[in-house]
Amino acid sequence: MTRSLMTRRAALKTAAILPAAPAILTGTRAAAQSTEAPPAIPLYRRMQLGDMTVTTLLAGTRELENPQTIFGMNASPEDFAEVSQNAFIPHDKSLNFFTPTLVETGSEKILFDTGLMPAGITAALAAAGHSPDEITTVVITHMHGDHIGGLMGDGGETFANAKYVTGQVEFDHWSNAGNETFEAKVRPLAEKITFLKGGDSVVSGISAVDAFGHTPGHMAFRLESGGKGLMLAADTTNHYVWSLQKPDWEVKYDMDKEAAAATRKSLLGMVAADRLAFIGYHMPFPGVGHLEATGDGFHFHPMTYQLNL
């Protein structure tokens, strides 16, 4: 009797683990047959906001040496090192992320920003099951090269079936700046661009928010669906510690540093007060979380499962 019971238990244990075995073996064979190593970080993260499907796309990363030459330029080296140590990150190097966002709502597939180059954004879209031809609208939050770089390549327009949306103030600034990247990537698309200002809608449920300072016409976008809200903050804040905990710390690429700091405090204050989900273009991928007001700054709480329930 004892031997029979033990045999039955062993059989049940074996049966319980068998369904997982083929998946493990299949994954191993697939990896062995692939000529490319799997990415160190997954290229997309899909989540749900009411009736909208929101997918962040990792279009590239870049390691930075001596990050205080970019972040916290007006902080003392001692303060910069202390804040870094308290957040368990090194003070002498960092990893930067470039994270466009795809929003699917109704029949629309709306892409916010495009990364550094076409190869990066098209690879991330492909990993998420989309092709560039499916994109119906491309929204440009501002016209720094890491946001417009994927618009055009050697093969021409990356998103052949898309219309384009950006802020009028931003376009007007760069159209008179003599900037090579703007002239190569944006100017050829000018006739297909629709312009908006703060408060205008891209489509129902997606509205523009003035967030000037990083660039003259930099814009964020607020998403609302099913009683849930999310702020696409673009480059309002460029690092999850140095720019969130210390919004007054200057950032090299903020064109108007005083205005950028004021925007960080006002816009991020609203995100925290309204308990909105938050996507930052340069936050650690997938770039999604919530903000908690803490003294003079904010603490970033990375998303876990909230937008998948």
mmCIF file of C-alpha atoms in Angstrom:
data_model
loop_
_atom_site.group_PDB
_atom_site.id
_atom_site.type_symbol
_atom_site.label_atom_id
_atom_site.label_comp_id
_atom_site.label_asym_id
_atom_site.label_seq_id
_atom_site.Cartn_x
_atom_site.Cartn_y
_atom_site.Cartn_z
ATOM 1 C CA MET A 1 0.000 0.000 0.000
ATOM 2 C CA THR A 2 2.786 2.421 0.931
ATOM 3 C CA ARG A 3 4.699 1.666 -2.261
ATOM 4 C CA SER A 4 1.520 2.149 -4.355
ATOM 5 C CA LEU A 5 0.806 5.519 -2.689
ATOM 6 C CA MET A 6 4.353 6.746 -3.260
ATOM 7 C CA THR A 7 4.219 5.661 -6.898
ATOM 8 C CA ARG A 8 0.939 7.500 -7.411
ATOM 9 C CA ARG A 9 2.351 10.651 -5.814
ATOM 10 C CA ALA A 10 5.457 10.454 -7.978
ATOM 11 C CA ALA A 11 3.296 10.093 -11.076
ATOM 12 C CA LEU A 12 1.217 13.126 -10.113
ATOM 13 C CA LYS A 13 4.357 15.202 -9.576
ATOM 14 C CA THR A 14 5.728 14.143 -12.941
ATOM 15 C CA ALA A 15 2.447 14.984 -14.682
ATOM 16 C CA ALA A 16 2.398 18.393 -13.024
ATOM 17 C CA ILE A 17 5.746 19.414 -14.478
ATOM 18 C CA LEU A 18 5.336 17.876 -17.950
ATOM 19 C CA PRO A 19 3.328 20.784 -19.521
ATOM 20 C CA ALA A 20 6.223 23.155 -18.842
ATOM 21 C CA ALA A 21 8.874 20.915 -20.379
ATOM 22 C CA PRO A 22 8.049 21.399 -24.099
ATOM 23 C CA ALA A 23 8.117 25.197 -23.687
ATOM 24 C CA ILE A 24 11.528 25.044 -22.050
ATOM 25 C CA LEU A 25 12.901 22.743 -24.726
ATOM 26 C CA THR A 26 11.394 24.837 -27.513
ATOM 27 C CA GLY A 27 12.938 27.993 -26.114
ATOM 28 C CA THR A 28 16.338 26.305 -25.860
ATOM 29 C CA ARG A 29 16.186 25.041 -29.455
ATOM 30 C CA ALA A 30 15.072 28.448 -30.703
ATOM 31 C CA ALA A 31 17.962 30.161 -28.940
ATOM 32 C CA ALA A 32 20.432 27.627 -30.308
ATOM 33 C CA GLN A 33 19.172 28.082 -33.879
ATOM 34 C CA SER A 34 19.105 31.895 -33.736
ATOM 35 C CA THR A 35 22.076 33.780 -35.134
ATOM 36 C CA GLU A 36 21.342 36.748 -32.865
ATOM 37 C CA ALA A 37 21.681 36.929 -29.102
ATOM 38 C CA PRO A 38 18.444 37.813 -27.309
ATOM 39 C CA PRO A 39 18.291 41.435 -26.155
ATOM 40 C CA ALA A 40 19.634 42.168 -22.694
ATOM 41 C CA ILE A 41 16.444 44.146 -22.078
ATOM 42 C CA PRO A 42 13.102 43.273 -23.769
ATOM 43 C CA LEU A 43 12.245 45.710 -26.547
ATOM 44 C CA TYR A 44 8.629 46.403 -25.586
ATOM 45 C CA ARG A 45 6.184 46.473 -22.690
ATOM 46 C CA ARG A 46 2.455 46.364 -23.389
ATOM 47 C CA MET A 47 -0.160 47.542 -20.909
ATOM 48 C CA GLN A 48 -3.776 48.652 -20.781
ATOM 49 C CA LEU A 49 -5.221 52.066 -19.946
ATOM 50 C CA GLY A 50 -9.006 51.736 -20.106
ATOM 51 C CA ASP A 51 -9.773 51.095 -23.767
ATOM 52 C CA MET A 52 -6.295 52.165 -24.897
ATOM 53 C CA THR A 53 -3.400 49.767 -25.399
ATOM 54 C CA VAL A 54 -0.135 51.473 -24.490
ATOM 55 C CA THR A 55 3.205 49.948 -25.484
ATOM 56 C CA THR A 56 6.570 51.404 -24.595
ATOM 57 C CA LEU A 57 9.288 50.614 -27.145
ATOM 58 C CA LEU A 58 12.997 50.438 -26.413
ATOM 59 C CA ALA A 59 14.548 52.102 -29.459
ATOM 60 C CA GLY A 60 18.061 52.202 -28.003
ATOM 61 C CA THR A 61 20.314 52.665 -24.981
ATOM 62 C CA ARG A 62 23.523 54.573 -24.420
ATOM 63 C CA GLU A 63 26.048 54.298 -21.601
ATOM 64 C CA LEU A 64 27.271 57.630 -20.260
ATOM 65 C CA GLU A 65 30.545 58.396 -18.514
ATOM 66 C CA ASN A 66 30.759 61.252 -16.004
ATOM 67 C CA PRO A 67 26.996 61.908 -15.963
ATOM 68 C CA GLN A 68 27.342 65.058 -13.864
ATOM 69 C CA THR A 69 28.548 66.791 -17.014
ATOM 70 C CA ILE A 70 24.913 66.369 -18.154
ATOM 71 C CA PHE A 71 22.781 66.023 -14.987
ATOM 72 C CA GLY A 72 23.037 68.082 -11.821
ATOM 73 C CA MET A 73 25.438 70.563 -13.377
ATOM 74 C CA ASN A 74 24.785 73.088 -10.604
ATOM 75 C CA ALA A 75 25.161 70.532 -7.794
ATOM 76 C CA SER A 76 28.375 70.008 -5.895
ATOM 77 C CA PRO A 77 30.243 66.774 -6.664
ATOM 78 C CA GLU A 78 29.719 65.759 -3.039
ATOM 79 C CA ASP A 79 25.942 66.223 -3.196
ATOM 80 C CA PHE A 80 25.752 64.448 -6.552
ATOM 81 C CA ALA A 81 27.704 61.483 -5.192
ATOM 82 C CA GLU A 82 25.604 61.343 -2.012
ATOM 83 C CA VAL A 83 22.272 61.378 -3.859
ATOM 84 C CA SER A 84 23.566 58.689 -6.204
ATOM 85 C CA GLN A 85 24.824 56.495 -3.367
ATOM 86 C CA ASN A 86 21.525 56.796 -1.481
ATOM 87 C CA ALA A 87 19.726 55.605 -4.638
ATOM 88 C CA PHE A 88 22.141 52.662 -5.065
ATOM 89 C CA ILE A 89 23.485 53.892 -8.411
ATOM 90 C CA PRO A 90 27.042 54.899 -9.406
ATOM 91 C CA HIS A 91 27.836 58.596 -9.621
ATOM 92 C CA ASP A 92 30.429 58.235 -12.398
ATOM 93 C CA LYS A 93 28.411 56.449 -15.095
ATOM 94 C CA SER A 94 24.822 55.847 -16.123
ATOM 95 C CA LEU A 95 22.683 54.123 -18.741
ATOM 96 C CA ASN A 96 20.344 56.245 -20.838
ATOM 97 C CA PHE A 97 17.192 54.817 -22.446
ATOM 98 C CA PHE A 98 15.296 55.998 -25.547
ATOM 99 C CA THR A 99 11.651 55.031 -25.265
ATOM 100 C CA PRO A 100 9.003 55.978 -27.840
ATOM 101 C CA THR A 101 5.441 54.984 -26.957
ATOM 102 C CA LEU A 102 2.749 53.408 -29.147
ATOM 103 C CA VAL A 103 -0.896 54.074 -28.258
ATOM 104 C CA GLU A 104 -3.637 52.005 -29.902
ATOM 105 C CA THR A 105 -7.117 53.451 -29.626
ATOM 106 C CA GLY A 106 -9.963 52.456 -31.921
ATOM 107 C CA SER A 107 -8.475 52.120 -35.402
ATOM 108 C CA GLU A 108 -5.584 54.481 -34.604
ATOM 109 C CA LYS A 109 -1.999 53.469 -33.960
ATOM 110 C CA ILE A 110 -0.289 56.586 -32.652
ATOM 111 C CA LEU A 111 3.476 56.647 -32.149
ATOM 112 C CA PHE A 112 4.989 59.254 -29.828
ATOM 113 C CA ASP A 113 8.582 60.034 -30.899
ATOM 114 C CA THR A 114 10.871 57.837 -32.975
ATOM 115 C CA GLY A 115 14.245 57.299 -31.320
ATOM 116 C CA LEU A 116 17.697 57.927 -32.732
ATOM 117 C CA MET A 117 17.364 56.137 -36.072
ATOM 118 C CA PRO A 118 14.924 54.041 -38.115
ATOM 119 C CA ALA A 119 16.604 50.726 -37.267
ATOM 120 C CA GLY A 120 15.987 51.117 -33.549
ATOM 121 C CA ILE A 121 12.300 51.998 -33.688
ATOM 122 C CA THR A 122 11.439 49.504 -36.425
ATOM 123 C CA ALA A 123 13.128 46.684 -34.482
ATOM 124 C CA ALA A 124 11.180 47.545 -31.331
ATOM 125 C CA LEU A 125 7.917 47.777 -33.284
ATOM 126 C CA ALA A 126 8.598 44.398 -34.916
ATOM 127 C CA ALA A 127 9.273 42.804 -31.529
ATOM 128 C CA ALA A 128 5.888 44.122 -30.368
ATOM 129 C CA GLY A 129 4.153 42.745 -33.485
ATOM 130 C CA HIS A 130 3.797 45.943 -35.522
ATOM 131 C CA SER A 131 5.216 47.282 -38.769
ATOM 132 C CA PRO A 132 5.979 50.932 -39.610
ATOM 133 C CA ASP A 133 3.305 50.879 -42.313
ATOM 134 C CA GLU A 134 0.627 50.323 -39.650
ATOM 135 C CA ILE A 135 1.332 53.591 -37.840
ATOM 136 C CA THR A 136 -1.461 56.088 -38.556
ATOM 137 C CA THR A 137 -0.055 59.099 -36.658
ATOM 138 C CA VAL A 138 3.403 60.103 -35.453
ATOM 139 C CA VAL A 139 3.439 62.686 -32.668
ATOM 140 C CA ILE A 140 6.714 64.527 -32.056
ATOM 141 C CA THR A 141 7.001 65.907 -28.517
ATOM 142 C CA HIS A 142 10.034 68.017 -29.463
ATOM 143 C CA MET A 143 12.756 68.015 -32.081
ATOM 144 C CA HIS A 144 15.953 66.878 -30.445
ATOM 145 C CA GLY A 145 17.721 64.274 -32.566
ATOM 146 C CA ASP A 146 16.883 61.318 -30.299
ATOM 147 C CA HIS A 147 13.171 61.983 -30.874
ATOM 148 C CA ILE A 148 13.113 62.713 -34.613
ATOM 149 C CA GLY A 149 15.969 60.445 -35.717
ATOM 150 C CA GLY A 150 13.680 57.574 -36.721
ATOM 151 C CA LEU A 151 11.498 59.650 -39.044
ATOM 152 C CA MET A 152 13.693 59.315 -42.118
ATOM 153 C CA GLY A 153 16.539 57.090 -43.292
ATOM 154 C CA ASP A 154 18.393 56.099 -46.432
ATOM 155 C CA GLY A 155 15.194 54.497 -47.679
ATOM 156 C CA GLY A 156 13.177 57.664 -47.177
ATOM 157 C CA GLU A 157 10.176 58.077 -44.922
ATOM 158 C CA THR A 158 9.963 55.400 -42.218
ATOM 159 C CA PHE A 159 6.216 55.685 -41.567
ATOM 160 C CA ALA A 160 4.886 55.930 -45.089
ATOM 161 C CA ASN A 161 1.181 55.853 -44.193
ATOM 162 C CA ALA A 162 1.302 58.180 -41.219
ATOM 163 C CA LYS A 163 0.314 61.765 -40.673
ATOM 164 C CA TYR A 164 2.431 63.879 -38.336
ATOM 165 C CA VAL A 165 1.539 66.048 -35.361
ATOM 166 C CA THR A 166 3.727 68.444 -33.384
ATOM 167 C CA GLY A 167 3.607 71.762 -31.578
ATOM 168 C CA GLN A 168 3.572 74.939 -33.644
ATOM 169 C CA VAL A 169 5.984 76.716 -31.282
ATOM 170 C CA GLU A 170 8.473 73.854 -31.487
ATOM 171 C CA PHE A 171 8.349 73.615 -35.273
ATOM 172 C CA ASP A 172 8.724 77.357 -35.710
ATOM 173 C CA HIS A 173 11.827 77.414 -33.519
ATOM 174 C CA TRP A 174 13.649 74.601 -35.300
ATOM 175 C CA SER A 175 12.614 75.733 -38.774
ATOM 176 C CA ASN A 176 14.736 78.852 -38.181
ATOM 177 C CA ALA A 177 17.599 77.202 -36.291
ATOM 178 C CA GLY A 178 19.673 75.863 -39.194
ATOM 179 C CA ASN A 179 19.773 72.433 -37.538
ATOM 180 C CA GLU A 180 20.997 69.623 -39.831
ATOM 181 C CA THR A 181 18.932 66.868 -38.236
ATOM 182 C CA PHE A 182 15.740 68.923 -38.459
ATOM 183 C CA GLU A 183 16.449 69.753 -42.098
ATOM 184 C CA ALA A 184 17.081 66.092 -42.954
ATOM 185 C CA LYS A 185 14.371 64.446 -40.889
ATOM 186 C CA VAL A 186 11.508 66.931 -40.421
ATOM 187 C CA ARG A 187 11.605 69.522 -43.190
ATOM 188 C CA PRO A 188 10.813 66.945 -45.919
ATOM 189 C CA LEU A 189 7.620 66.031 -44.033
ATOM 190 C CA ALA A 190 6.402 69.601 -43.475
ATOM 191 C CA GLU A 191 3.394 69.346 -45.803
ATOM 192 C CA LYS A 192 2.103 66.329 -43.859
ATOM 193 C CA ILE A 193 2.369 67.948 -40.415
ATOM 194 C CA THR A 194 -0.583 69.179 -38.371
ATOM 195 C CA PHE A 195 0.216 71.657 -35.612
ATOM 196 C CA LEU A 196 -1.290 71.936 -32.151
ATOM 197 C CA LYS A 197 -0.981 73.883 -28.919
ATOM 198 C CA GLY A 198 -1.559 73.068 -25.272
ATOM 199 C CA GLY A 199 -5.087 71.783 -24.657
ATOM 200 C CA ASP A 200 -5.577 70.567 -28.236
ATOM 201 C CA SER A 201 -6.442 66.909 -28.871
ATOM 202 C CA VAL A 202 -4.551 64.440 -31.032
ATOM 203 C CA VAL A 203 -7.610 62.170 -30.906
ATOM 204 C CA SER A 204 -10.320 61.816 -28.281
ATOM 205 C CA GLY A 205 -8.680 61.036 -24.957
ATOM 206 C CA ILE A 206 -5.201 62.337 -25.860
ATOM 207 C CA SER A 207 -4.523 66.014 -25.201
ATOM 208 C CA ALA A 208 -1.395 68.155 -25.495
ATOM 209 C CA VAL A 209 0.137 69.808 -22.415
ATOM 210 C CA ASP A 210 2.582 72.698 -22.705
ATOM 211 C CA ALA A 211 5.843 71.654 -21.027
ATOM 212 C CA PHE A 212 8.242 74.313 -22.281
ATOM 213 C CA GLY A 213 11.837 74.669 -21.132
ATOM 214 C CA HIS A 214 13.662 71.576 -22.314
ATOM 215 C CA THR A 215 13.071 73.064 -25.752
ATOM 216 C CA PRO A 216 11.050 76.187 -26.625
ATOM 217 C CA GLY A 217 7.926 74.210 -27.567
ATOM 218 C CA HIS A 218 8.403 70.914 -25.737
ATOM 219 C CA MET A 219 5.085 69.142 -25.100
ATOM 220 C CA ALA A 220 3.758 66.380 -22.890
ATOM 221 C CA PHE A 221 0.553 64.457 -23.594
ATOM 222 C CA ARG A 222 -2.160 63.345 -21.195
ATOM 223 C CA LEU A 223 -4.080 60.148 -21.907
ATOM 224 C CA GLU A 224 -7.497 59.469 -20.387
ATOM 225 C CA SER A 225 -9.552 56.305 -20.849
ATOM 226 C CA GLY A 226 -11.870 54.242 -18.692
ATOM 227 C CA GLY A 227 -11.374 56.481 -15.694
ATOM 228 C CA LYS A 228 -7.594 56.057 -15.815
ATOM 229 C CA GLY A 229 -4.990 58.682 -16.656
ATOM 230 C CA LEU A 230 -1.398 58.639 -17.876
ATOM 231 C CA MET A 231 1.104 61.398 -18.643
ATOM 232 C CA LEU A 232 3.568 60.969 -21.493
ATOM 233 C CA ALA A 233 6.114 63.399 -20.089
ATOM 234 C CA ALA A 234 8.759 63.039 -22.831
ATOM 235 C CA ASP A 235 11.900 64.935 -21.653
ATOM 236 C CA THR A 236 10.295 66.934 -18.873
ATOM 237 C CA THR A 237 12.605 64.923 -16.624
ATOM 238 C CA ASN A 238 15.651 63.082 -17.936
ATOM 239 C CA HIS A 239 16.712 60.841 -15.061
ATOM 240 C CA TYR A 240 14.688 58.956 -12.472
ATOM 241 C CA VAL A 241 16.913 60.088 -9.594
ATOM 242 C CA TRP A 242 18.936 63.170 -10.512
ATOM 243 C CA SER A 243 16.081 65.029 -12.237
ATOM 244 C CA LEU A 244 13.139 63.730 -10.201
ATOM 245 C CA GLN A 245 14.524 63.915 -6.678
ATOM 246 C CA LYS A 246 16.254 67.198 -7.519
ATOM 247 C CA PRO A 247 14.092 69.084 -10.057
ATOM 248 C CA ASP A 248 16.216 72.236 -9.608
ATOM 249 C CA TRP A 249 19.374 70.434 -10.714
ATOM 250 C CA GLU A 250 20.312 71.713 -14.157
ATOM 251 C CA VAL A 251 20.420 69.462 -17.215
ATOM 252 C CA LYS A 252 22.818 70.215 -20.050
ATOM 253 C CA TYR A 253 20.236 69.689 -22.790
ATOM 254 C CA ASP A 254 17.545 71.879 -21.228
ATOM 255 C CA MET A 255 17.633 74.918 -23.500
ATOM 256 C CA ASP A 256 15.994 77.199 -20.903
ATOM 257 C CA LYS A 257 17.158 75.738 -17.606
ATOM 258 C CA GLU A 258 15.051 77.949 -15.348
ATOM 259 C CA ALA A 259 11.861 77.255 -17.327
ATOM 260 C CA ALA A 260 12.655 73.529 -17.481
ATOM 261 C CA ALA A 261 13.003 73.339 -13.694
ATOM 262 C CA ALA A 262 9.721 75.210 -13.226
ATOM 263 C CA THR A 263 8.006 72.821 -15.648
ATOM 264 C CA ARG A 264 9.396 69.807 -13.798
ATOM 265 C CA LYS A 265 7.935 71.030 -10.525
ATOM 266 C CA SER A 266 4.530 72.033 -11.919
ATOM 267 C CA LEU A 267 3.888 69.184 -14.370
ATOM 268 C CA LEU A 268 5.291 66.432 -12.174
ATOM 269 C CA GLY A 269 3.483 67.909 -9.197
ATOM 270 C CA MET A 270 0.230 67.501 -11.105
ATOM 271 C CA VAL A 271 1.150 63.907 -12.049
ATOM 272 C CA ALA A 272 1.789 63.080 -8.388
ATOM 273 C CA ALA A 273 -1.292 64.910 -7.063
ATOM 274 C CA ASP A 274 -3.621 63.305 -9.628
ATOM 275 C CA ARG A 275 -1.991 59.880 -9.131
ATOM 276 C CA LEU A 276 -1.451 59.510 -12.864
ATOM 277 C CA ALA A 277 0.662 56.801 -14.406
ATOM 278 C CA PHE A 278 3.810 58.362 -15.841
ATOM 279 C CA ILE A 279 6.050 57.560 -18.806
ATOM 280 C CA GLY A 280 9.417 59.276 -19.078
ATOM 281 C CA TYR A 281 11.323 58.949 -22.345
ATOM 282 C CA HIS A 282 14.658 58.377 -20.598
ATOM 283 C CA MET A 283 13.488 56.484 -17.504
ATOM 284 C CA PRO A 284 14.818 52.935 -16.962
ATOM 285 C CA PHE A 285 12.903 50.749 -19.407
ATOM 286 C CA PRO A 286 9.958 50.199 -19.624
ATOM 287 C CA GLY A 287 9.873 53.788 -18.394
ATOM 288 C CA VAL A 288 6.507 53.524 -16.641
ATOM 289 C CA GLY A 289 5.669 54.293 -13.041
ATOM 290 C CA HIS A 290 4.048 56.636 -10.570
ATOM 291 C CA LEU A 291 5.440 59.700 -8.818
ATOM 292 C CA GLU A 292 5.333 60.448 -5.116
ATOM 293 C CA ALA A 293 5.960 64.006 -3.968
ATOM 294 C CA THR A 294 8.782 63.967 -1.399
ATOM 295 C CA GLY A 295 9.860 67.313 -0.006
ATOM 296 C CA ASP A 296 11.198 69.406 -2.869
ATOM 297 C CA GLY A 297 11.216 66.575 -5.391
ATOM 298 C CA PHE A 298 9.666 63.279 -6.415
ATOM 299 C CA HIS A 299 10.253 59.575 -5.938
ATOM 300 C CA PHE A 300 9.759 57.260 -8.907
ATOM 301 C CA HIS A 301 7.784 54.077 -8.203
ATOM 302 C CA PRO A 302 8.305 51.752 -11.197
ATOM 303 C CA MET A 303 5.191 50.039 -12.511
ATOM 304 C CA THR A 304 4.715 46.413 -11.571
ATOM 305 C CA TYR A 305 1.332 44.991 -12.602
ATOM 306 C CA GLN A 306 -1.100 47.908 -12.124
ATOM 307 C CA LEU A 307 -1.758 48.439 -15.835
ATOM 308 C CA ASN A 308 -2.107 44.747 -16.617
ATOM 309 C CA LEU A 309 -5.108 44.052 -14.380
#
